[in-house]
Amino acid sequence: MITLKDKVSSFFVFFLITAAQIGIGVLGFQRIISEYAGHDAWMSIIVAALAISGVIWLMYRMLGHHEEGDIIGIHRFTFGKWLGGLLSVLFAAYLVLLATVVLRTYVEIIQVWMFPHINVWALLLLILPLVYYIISVEFRTVVGVCFLGVVYPSFLLLTLFFPLKYAEPTNIMPVMDHSMIEIIQSSSLAILEFMGVSALLVFYPFIRDAAKSQKFAQLGNGATMLVYLAICIVSYLYYNQQELTDVIWATLGFWKIIELPFMARFEYFGISTLFFSILPNIALFTWASARTLDRTFHAGHKKMALLVITILFLVCVGMTDRMGVNIINDVAGKMGLVVLFVYVPLLFLLNVVRRKVKKNGS
Amino acid sequence: MNRNMEQKKIKRDFEKLITELKKKDGFIHQQVKHNDSTIHVGYLKTSVDPEKLQKYVLPRIQDYVYNDLTELENHMPIAKTELQNDASKVQEKLVNGFLFIHMEGSSPAFLLIPIPLDEKRQVSVPEVEFSVVGPKEAFVEDIDTNLNLVRKRLAIPELQIEKLQVGTVTKTAVAVVSIKGIADEENVNTAVQRINDVDIDQVIDSSFVQETIADNKNSPFPQLLDTERPDRIASILVEGKVAIFVDGSPHVLLGPTTLIEFFSAFEDYFLNWMVASAFRLIRLIAVFFSILITPMYVAVLTHHFEIVPNEMMPTLVSSREQVPFPPIMEAIILELAIELLREAGAKLPTKVGQTIGIVGGIVIGTASVEAGLTSNVLLIVVGIAALGSFTTPVYKMSNTIRLIRFPLIIVAHVYGLLGLTIFIAYIMVHLLRLTSLGRPFMEPIFPFRLKDFKDALIRLPFDKQHKRPYAVRPSKVTRPPAKDEGK
Amino acid sequence: MGRNYVIFILLVVISMAVNYGMPKKVIDQVQIVTVAGHDLAENDKVKTTVVAPFFAKEGELMDLLYTSTASSIYKNKIKLNAQSSEQLLIAKEEVILYNQDLASKGLEDYVSYLFRDPSMGADLLLAVVEDSTEEVLSSVDSSKGTGIYIQELLEHNTRHGHLPSADLKVFGAALKSKRRDPFLPLLALKEGKPHLKGLAFFDDDKLVDTIPITKAGVFRLLYERVDDGQYNMTTSDYKISVQNIESSRNIDAVKKGGQPEVTISVRFKGVVREFSEANATKKLPEIEKAVEKDFRKKAKKMVKRFQELNIDPLHIEGYVKGQVRKYNKKQFKQAYPEIPINIQADVSITESGARN
């Protein structure tokens, strides 16, 4: 079914994982994660990344045992056709939710920073055909977008040097002023930034030598961690904690102070460039969702892609204000926690049991 | 008896032929007495080579003694002559530059001699891809000359040439050239297969083939490289690519190609690698500049005045103060004006074209600024953009680059910088999906191949390029080092 | 295939058509305010003055000044727009001035819009004006325009003079932080021209103290690392000016007997440019000692004054929090006026100019 030509080399798993994880979160996660651990919250990013690394390991253990090697196959094998199908549909819904969070938050930033009068649905009509164009035919295109979506916006990391002019080391001193419990509490919030890893459950069979690609997945996760860590530490040096509680998008605040001889305000350029960073997110999640649905119902990938994008459109248009965006962010964060840390381990165990039973039976 | 009947029929046919041919313009009919018989010579004045006629054909008809045309044929110093009894076939041949000799009472009745007028341009200096250094030969319209120009550079038995015919009416000769053992057979087969599938009635130039065998016909980007330099073809054949020659076209197609190849001039290979790499990078930056600068101007002036540094504000604002149009109209008017200038300059003879350039550029430019119709900042912007697009070595690509500016300008007007990014993402995804003879067009950027970067954005020294570009999947990846050749 | 293209183009065209009417800010159809001033008016109202340059011709510029009074700044925006020929936009403001009365009342309400409005930059400069901001703004006559003029006045003094670096970001951070107090440059009119008079210190958001600019150099050396500063001293024997100062500053806090003890150590090196006596080279060690002593004396006096006023523009509390593990905010606040703050100075004078 998946021919060799559709598969991508295992090296691209690095970019797929990184692109799936780094997205809209980079703009405002600093405030969210500092809720419990305050200025020590940067440590909770490391904790979160380590936990995710464990989840990736679990996923690879589980996926490697199956011929088809994706969550739909595992569902069918473990729970049978009906229950398995239902769970797959739920998983697809979860992926659409992730895409919605990313897209809607980005649109919100556009509304707040660039075009307060923009018609959201009309803007989506410009963006969503692009998403369909990416996901409708080949997985290779999705990978290409992920690759460019990591490489091209990576120059934005250079902008982290500018805020250092205002760095106040006392802001993050003393280190370890908070208890381990608080740091772990904060890291449960930081997980939201790493949630994209769940797409691995779907694109796994598209990787050449998939079983051996785990090191790239772990490296990708590590790269994500470094990026978040760098941004987090720079923002904690730049903002004091009282300031941080006030700003919604701390990273955009950095860009305000960048002044180049030909460009006085970097944030307008930065927000636009960030589109390349969120596009892989949306494309990967919608693609994974469409593929999950297609594998469940066998209705054709293109039709399912169209369906997923229509849902995305309707949900994004339906949500109109900051409150709504906050709510879906929270819901997605909680669901991400449940999916990654409750459901995946549970599925792993059930899958092991089921395999044992089947082996003994035959 | 039988013979008489036949002779009569031939005579009848011949007279019919002559009356029919006399209606044609430029038909020349001469009669010569020879050995009691009459010899008729007929040809179309416009399609035979008068030199050959005077030098080889006519002297032999008169100087030799022969009894029938078979004997005469043996005296003719011209190959591919034909003996024919059927008068109806003669007319067809005449159009192709044949001359017929009819001898009364001879059988076979007609001797057809090919002396077509070969109107061939001499091999000259490349004009489109001119380079100061390096070989100075360019392809001409004749396919055999062109093939010969390449064969001269690649005198090896592995050079394989597959001749095909396309065009239901024109029946144009097409040759697919590759080097056996280096080029991937799959690429060659794809090219041959696609050319065989071409179903159009006329193929006048290689562009016809280029368009019909393109992977995605609905793309503004050319998916096969065309060049008029035989040296470039030779070099690229050695890399393992496939060349497509079309009779009647001085441009030869190359595939599979990549986006970056369109921005590398062949001159790069004649210069020191550092200089060449620097120029290549400058060219790439120029392209980005050329595509983005006008839309950026529109986006910033329409939506994001915050981006303009306060020091630059007076220059920008005061230059626009008199202009009655919004930035988008101003930009489109100027861009169109530049396009007009280019079109006019291209259509007119060189000398007049230059004058147009000067008149248009200087007079219209300064006058429109002084009249307050456009701002002088935009004039600079558009001028730079136009210059940037002209640095692209491949003409077809530079056309595409100039074209995609227009939708970008419009998007920039509505959605500002955001619109620009979204549209660039569209172009990017389009390029990602594009293939050239089935191979990815964006290589080596995606699929990412570090090794192929040695001759992409920059050009490393020749002895550092041990491997052929993997993009074309050559059969032999490593270039053979000289020492191993004897083994 | 063809149908897909039509649908795609249709969607894009709809998208463009719907958002086509989105309000635009064409650069020459707006008035870009470069500087604004807020004065306290009667009945707790605020009088806002804005200056927007009008660029008629290349190299020529005309400053248009608008004034109005209302109870809030954005109410003033309506009134100001009612006077202007084109929409006034404040996104490119470089300097915002507040008059001293307003600053004494508390600035919080009048700066919050700068943080909330995403179109504002973060590196715009704030300053307090002694009398009326309107007078200051109308007094400038420069081909650069009022905004750039005042901005550059402040900026070059920050780069080479006595003014510590402070912009909206620094002010905002100090204002939001409960552990330090902000300060702003103080402008005044002198013979009809604006000039940098000194520094204004705030207790939270209320102005409580000012110092003249000549004394601000000491504060600057205590406050931050200086790249190009100067230090002047007059003793009974001689006058001396140390220039091209490069300094570093360090604040150490230790807990001694339940009380934090703070040491501010400043080390700087510079060259002598003005010296009222001869043979400076020989006297360098002596001069160094004298400068150190003088600096310690001035700094001590300044810090004492801050403690008396119970303000902390030097961010001492932040350092205490950062270096003392068991730090208690309430306790510190109570103890602050009394805690010992030592000043250490290490001066090295490397050159004596072109003369001995």
mmCIF file of C-alpha atoms in Angstrom, chain C residues 40-267:
data_model
loop_
_atom_site.group_PDB
_atom_site.id
_atom_site.type_symbol
_atom_site.label_atom_id
_atom_site.label_comp_id
_atom_site.label_asym_id
_atom_site.label_seq_id
_atom_site.Cartn_x
_atom_site.Cartn_y
_atom_site.Cartn_z
ATOM 1 C CA LEU C 40 -1.869 67.668 34.193
ATOM 2 C CA ALA C 41 -4.848 69.931 33.631
ATOM 3 C CA GLU C 42 -7.577 71.090 35.985
ATOM 4 C CA ASN C 43 -10.024 68.617 37.464
ATOM 5 C CA ASP C 44 -7.562 65.756 37.114
ATOM 6 C CA LYS C 45 -7.816 65.919 33.381
ATOM 7 C CA VAL C 46 -4.887 65.392 31.123
ATOM 8 C CA LYS C 47 -3.803 67.714 28.384
ATOM 9 C CA THR C 48 -2.174 65.923 25.514
ATOM 10 C CA THR C 49 0.041 67.574 22.967
ATOM 11 C CA VAL C 50 1.218 65.627 19.938
ATOM 12 C CA VAL C 51 3.570 66.602 17.187
ATOM 13 C CA ALA C 52 3.332 65.074 13.739
ATOM 14 C CA PRO C 53 5.800 66.101 11.064
ATOM 15 C CA PHE C 54 4.453 66.927 7.663
ATOM 16 C CA PHE C 55 6.876 66.253 4.843
ATOM 17 C CA ALA C 56 6.029 68.609 2.047
ATOM 18 C CA LYS C 57 9.120 68.330 -0.071
ATOM 19 C CA GLU C 58 12.332 66.391 0.018
ATOM 20 C CA GLY C 59 14.391 67.679 2.946
ATOM 21 C CA GLU C 60 11.697 70.020 4.166
ATOM 22 C CA LEU C 61 9.552 69.366 7.151
ATOM 23 C CA MET C 62 6.847 71.125 9.012
ATOM 24 C CA ASP C 63 5.903 70.138 12.524
ATOM 25 C CA LEU C 64 2.190 70.202 13.176
ATOM 26 C CA LEU C 65 1.235 70.516 16.809
ATOM 27 C CA TYR C 66 -2.127 69.485 18.211
ATOM 28 C CA THR C 67 -3.390 69.907 21.746
ATOM 29 C CA SER C 68 -6.481 68.827 23.582
ATOM 30 C CA THR C 69 -7.673 68.140 27.111
ATOM 31 C CA ALA C 70 -9.764 65.221 28.309
ATOM 32 C CA SER C 71 -10.024 62.749 31.146
ATOM 33 C CA SER C 72 -8.124 59.948 29.437
ATOM 34 C CA ILE C 73 -5.475 59.711 26.782
ATOM 35 C CA TYR C 74 -7.630 57.856 24.285
ATOM 36 C CA LYS C 75 -10.407 60.360 24.742
ATOM 37 C CA ASN C 76 -7.858 62.931 23.726
ATOM 38 C CA LYS C 77 -7.165 60.857 20.665
ATOM 39 C CA ILE C 78 -10.671 61.550 19.405
ATOM 40 C CA LYS C 79 -10.329 65.246 20.022
ATOM 41 C CA LEU C 80 -6.922 65.397 18.418
ATOM 42 C CA ASN C 81 -8.134 63.551 15.369
ATOM 43 C CA ALA C 82 -10.938 66.028 15.137
ATOM 44 C CA GLN C 83 -8.303 68.689 14.503
ATOM 45 C CA SER C 84 -6.027 66.910 12.093
ATOM 46 C CA SER C 85 -6.418 66.642 8.352
ATOM 47 C CA GLU C 86 -5.428 62.985 8.373
ATOM 48 C CA GLN C 87 -5.657 60.197 10.882
ATOM 49 C CA LEU C 88 -3.133 60.600 13.685
ATOM 50 C CA LEU C 89 -1.291 57.367 14.441
ATOM 51 C CA ILE C 90 0.878 57.011 17.492
ATOM 52 C CA ALA C 91 2.733 53.837 16.569
ATOM 53 C CA LYS C 92 5.912 55.630 15.625
ATOM 54 C CA GLU C 93 6.188 57.776 18.726
ATOM 55 C CA GLU C 94 9.808 58.130 19.738
ATOM 56 C CA VAL C 95 9.508 60.158 22.900
ATOM 57 C CA ILE C 96 6.696 60.639 25.399
ATOM 58 C CA LEU C 97 6.887 63.470 27.849
ATOM 59 C CA TYR C 98 5.023 63.862 31.146
ATOM 60 C CA ASN C 99 5.027 67.003 33.149
ATOM 61 C CA GLN C 100 6.233 66.988 36.696
ATOM 62 C CA ASP C 101 2.819 67.526 38.241
ATOM 63 C CA LEU C 102 1.416 64.561 36.437
ATOM 64 C CA ALA C 103 4.429 62.475 37.419
ATOM 65 C CA SER C 104 4.037 63.436 41.072
ATOM 66 C CA LYS C 105 0.455 62.249 40.901
ATOM 67 C CA GLY C 106 1.454 58.866 39.530
ATOM 68 C CA LEU C 107 2.177 57.778 35.983
ATOM 69 C CA GLU C 108 0.779 54.272 35.971
ATOM 70 C CA ASP C 109 -2.516 55.179 34.321
ATOM 71 C CA TYR C 110 -0.792 57.226 31.662
ATOM 72 C CA VAL C 111 1.775 54.686 30.572
ATOM 73 C CA SER C 112 -0.369 51.556 30.601
ATOM 74 C CA TYR C 113 -1.645 52.223 27.070
ATOM 75 C CA LEU C 114 1.912 52.029 25.819
ATOM 76 C CA PHE C 115 2.153 48.409 26.934
ATOM 77 C CA ARG C 116 -1.318 47.408 25.871
ATOM 78 C CA ASP C 117 -1.240 48.798 22.358
ATOM 79 C CA PRO C 118 0.700 46.252 20.316
ATOM 80 C CA SER C 119 1.612 48.809 17.680
ATOM 81 C CA MET C 120 3.838 50.710 20.124
ATOM 82 C CA GLY C 121 7.562 50.090 20.077
ATOM 83 C CA ALA C 122 9.427 49.060 23.183
ATOM 84 C CA ASP C 123 12.397 51.334 22.800
ATOM 85 C CA LEU C 124 10.610 54.633 22.877
ATOM 86 C CA LEU C 125 11.921 57.078 25.423
ATOM 87 C CA LEU C 126 10.036 58.598 28.322
ATOM 88 C CA ALA C 127 10.964 61.799 30.070
ATOM 89 C CA VAL C 128 9.606 64.132 32.701
ATOM 90 C CA VAL C 129 9.337 67.831 31.924
ATOM 91 C CA GLU C 130 9.616 70.410 34.647
ATOM 92 C CA ASP C 131 6.833 72.693 33.536
ATOM 93 C CA SER C 132 4.608 72.278 30.555
ATOM 94 C CA THR C 133 5.288 69.656 27.906
ATOM 95 C CA GLU C 134 3.403 71.735 25.404
ATOM 96 C CA GLU C 135 5.910 74.531 25.799
ATOM 97 C CA VAL C 136 8.810 72.170 25.348
ATOM 98 C CA LEU C 137 7.277 70.676 22.255
ATOM 99 C CA SER C 138 6.527 74.008 20.665
ATOM 100 C CA SER C 139 9.963 75.372 21.502
ATOM 101 C CA VAL C 140 11.883 73.034 19.233
ATOM 102 C CA ASP C 141 12.747 74.405 15.830
ATOM 103 C CA SER C 142 14.753 71.834 13.939
ATOM 104 C CA SER C 143 14.790 70.508 10.422
ATOM 105 C CA LYS C 144 14.826 67.009 11.883
ATOM 106 C CA GLY C 145 11.470 67.459 13.504
ATOM 107 C CA THR C 146 10.652 67.748 17.167
ATOM 108 C CA GLY C 147 10.425 64.012 17.824
ATOM 109 C CA ILE C 148 13.781 63.089 16.411
ATOM 110 C CA TYR C 149 15.334 66.173 17.981
ATOM 111 C CA ILE C 150 14.334 65.267 21.522
ATOM 112 C CA GLN C 151 15.061 61.603 20.922
ATOM 113 C CA GLU C 152 18.576 62.376 19.778
ATOM 114 C CA LEU C 153 19.082 64.814 22.635
ATOM 115 C CA LEU C 154 18.374 62.022 25.065
ATOM 116 C CA GLU C 155 20.155 59.318 23.123
ATOM 117 C CA HIS C 156 23.523 60.946 22.741
ATOM 118 C CA ASN C 157 23.531 61.810 26.411
ATOM 119 C CA THR C 158 22.894 58.167 27.151
ATOM 120 C CA ARG C 159 25.674 57.038 24.880
ATOM 121 C CA HIS C 160 28.351 59.475 25.995
ATOM 122 C CA GLY C 161 27.017 61.491 28.871
ATOM 123 C CA HIS C 162 25.558 61.186 32.318
ATOM 124 C CA LEU C 163 22.159 59.821 31.442
ATOM 125 C CA PRO C 164 21.641 56.175 32.389
ATOM 126 C CA SER C 165 20.007 54.143 29.647
ATOM 127 C CA ALA C 166 16.295 54.023 30.136
ATOM 128 C CA ASP C 167 13.503 53.429 27.696
ATOM 129 C CA LEU C 168 9.958 52.168 27.891
ATOM 130 C CA LYS C 169 11.156 48.605 28.438
ATOM 131 C CA VAL C 170 13.371 49.545 31.397
ATOM 132 C CA PHE C 171 10.799 51.879 32.859
ATOM 133 C CA GLY C 172 8.059 49.300 32.474
ATOM 134 C CA ALA C 173 10.141 46.559 34.039
ATOM 135 C CA ALA C 174 10.941 48.765 37.023
ATOM 136 C CA LEU C 175 7.338 49.870 37.327
ATOM 137 C CA LYS C 176 5.919 46.342 37.206
ATOM 138 C CA SER C 177 8.563 44.871 39.444
ATOM 139 C CA LYS C 178 7.802 45.282 43.097
ATOM 140 C CA ARG C 179 11.516 45.150 43.834
ATOM 141 C CA ARG C 180 12.753 48.344 42.282
ATOM 142 C CA ASP C 181 11.688 51.865 41.460
ATOM 143 C CA PRO C 182 11.940 53.599 38.127
ATOM 144 C CA PHE C 183 13.634 56.820 37.178
ATOM 145 C CA LEU C 184 13.337 59.053 34.127
ATOM 146 C CA PRO C 185 15.326 61.881 32.595
ATOM 147 C CA LEU C 186 14.126 65.346 33.482
ATOM 148 C CA LEU C 187 13.830 67.964 30.776
ATOM 149 C CA ALA C 188 13.290 71.658 31.204
ATOM 150 C CA LEU C 189 13.251 74.811 29.163
ATOM 151 C CA LYS C 190 16.250 77.064 29.342
ATOM 152 C CA GLU C 191 16.154 80.254 27.349
ATOM 153 C CA GLY C 192 13.412 78.850 25.195
ATOM 154 C CA LYS C 193 15.278 75.656 24.354
ATOM 155 C CA PRO C 194 14.743 72.242 25.835
ATOM 156 C CA HIS C 195 17.646 70.899 27.806
ATOM 157 C CA LEU C 196 18.371 67.860 29.896
ATOM 158 C CA LYS C 197 18.129 69.091 33.427
ATOM 159 C CA GLY C 198 18.592 65.989 35.466
ATOM 160 C CA LEU C 199 17.063 62.751 36.638
ATOM 161 C CA ALA C 200 13.700 62.213 38.262
ATOM 162 C CA PHE C 201 13.269 59.366 40.735
ATOM 163 C CA PHE C 202 9.998 57.629 41.384
ATOM 164 C CA ASP C 203 8.500 55.819 44.294
ATOM 165 C CA ASP C 204 6.537 53.182 42.449
ATOM 166 C CA ASP C 205 4.916 55.459 39.848
ATOM 167 C CA LYS C 206 5.093 58.765 41.708
ATOM 168 C CA LEU C 207 7.879 61.237 41.253
ATOM 169 C CA VAL C 208 9.555 61.944 44.569
ATOM 170 C CA ASP C 209 12.969 63.359 43.889
ATOM 171 C CA THR C 210 15.141 64.919 41.230
ATOM 172 C CA ILE C 211 18.866 65.416 40.893
ATOM 173 C CA PRO C 212 20.731 67.706 38.481
ATOM 174 C CA ILE C 213 22.382 66.159 35.473
ATOM 175 C CA THR C 214 25.873 66.960 36.778
ATOM 176 C CA LYS C 215 25.260 64.585 39.648
ATOM 177 C CA ALA C 216 23.632 61.924 37.506
ATOM 178 C CA GLY C 217 27.045 60.616 36.484
ATOM 179 C CA VAL C 218 27.532 59.102 39.919
ATOM 180 C CA PHE C 219 24.143 57.462 39.771
ATOM 181 C CA ARG C 220 24.942 56.092 36.369
ATOM 182 C CA LEU C 221 28.163 54.506 37.564
ATOM 183 C CA LEU C 222 26.280 52.940 40.458
ATOM 184 C CA TYR C 223 23.431 51.813 38.277
ATOM 185 C CA GLU C 224 24.979 50.136 35.243
ATOM 186 C CA ARG C 225 28.038 49.257 33.247
ATOM 187 C CA VAL C 226 29.207 52.354 31.402
ATOM 188 C CA ASP C 227 30.959 52.298 28.049
ATOM 189 C CA ASP C 228 31.766 55.955 27.669
ATOM 190 C CA GLY C 229 31.279 58.118 30.717
ATOM 191 C CA GLN C 230 32.935 61.023 32.445
ATOM 192 C CA TYR C 231 33.673 62.110 35.953
ATOM 193 C CA ASN C 232 34.476 65.600 37.166
ATOM 194 C CA MET C 233 35.871 66.581 40.509
ATOM 195 C CA THR C 234 36.861 69.781 42.185
ATOM 196 C CA THR C 235 39.030 69.763 45.270
ATOM 197 C CA SER C 236 40.517 72.656 47.120
ATOM 198 C CA ASP C 237 43.774 72.094 45.216
ATOM 199 C CA TYR C 238 42.759 71.350 41.664
ATOM 200 C CA LYS C 239 40.035 70.643 39.205
ATOM 201 C CA ILE C 240 40.094 67.447 37.222
ATOM 202 C CA SER C 241 38.030 65.793 34.560
ATOM 203 C CA VAL C 242 38.264 62.081 33.831
ATOM 204 C CA GLN C 243 36.904 61.099 30.438
ATOM 205 C CA ASN C 244 36.339 57.990 28.304
ATOM 206 C CA ILE C 245 35.317 56.082 31.380
ATOM 207 C CA GLU C 246 34.673 52.376 31.053
ATOM 208 C CA SER C 247 33.212 50.981 34.182
ATOM 209 C CA SER C 248 31.841 47.830 35.666
ATOM 210 C CA ARG C 249 29.616 47.503 38.669
ATOM 211 C CA ASN C 250 28.875 44.694 41.011
ATOM 212 C CA ILE C 251 26.363 44.375 43.797
ATOM 213 C CA ASP C 252 26.987 41.775 46.481
ATOM 214 C CA ALA C 253 24.575 40.983 49.237
ATOM 215 C CA VAL C 254 25.340 38.885 52.281
ATOM 216 C CA LYS C 255 23.313 38.173 55.328
ATOM 217 C CA LYS C 256 24.920 39.338 58.495
ATOM 218 C CA GLY C 257 23.098 38.798 61.767
ATOM 219 C CA GLY C 258 19.661 38.525 60.221
ATOM 220 C CA GLN C 259 20.223 41.700 58.236
ATOM 221 C CA PRO C 260 21.375 41.845 54.666
ATOM 222 C CA GLU C 261 24.498 43.827 54.008
ATOM 223 C CA VAL C 262 25.017 45.187 50.545
ATOM 224 C CA THR C 263 28.246 46.173 48.889
ATOM 225 C CA ILE C 264 28.244 48.068 45.625
ATOM 226 C CA SER C 265 31.642 47.909 44.031
ATOM 227 C CA VAL C 266 32.386 50.106 41.068
ATOM 228 C CA ARG C 267 35.609 49.932 39.144
#
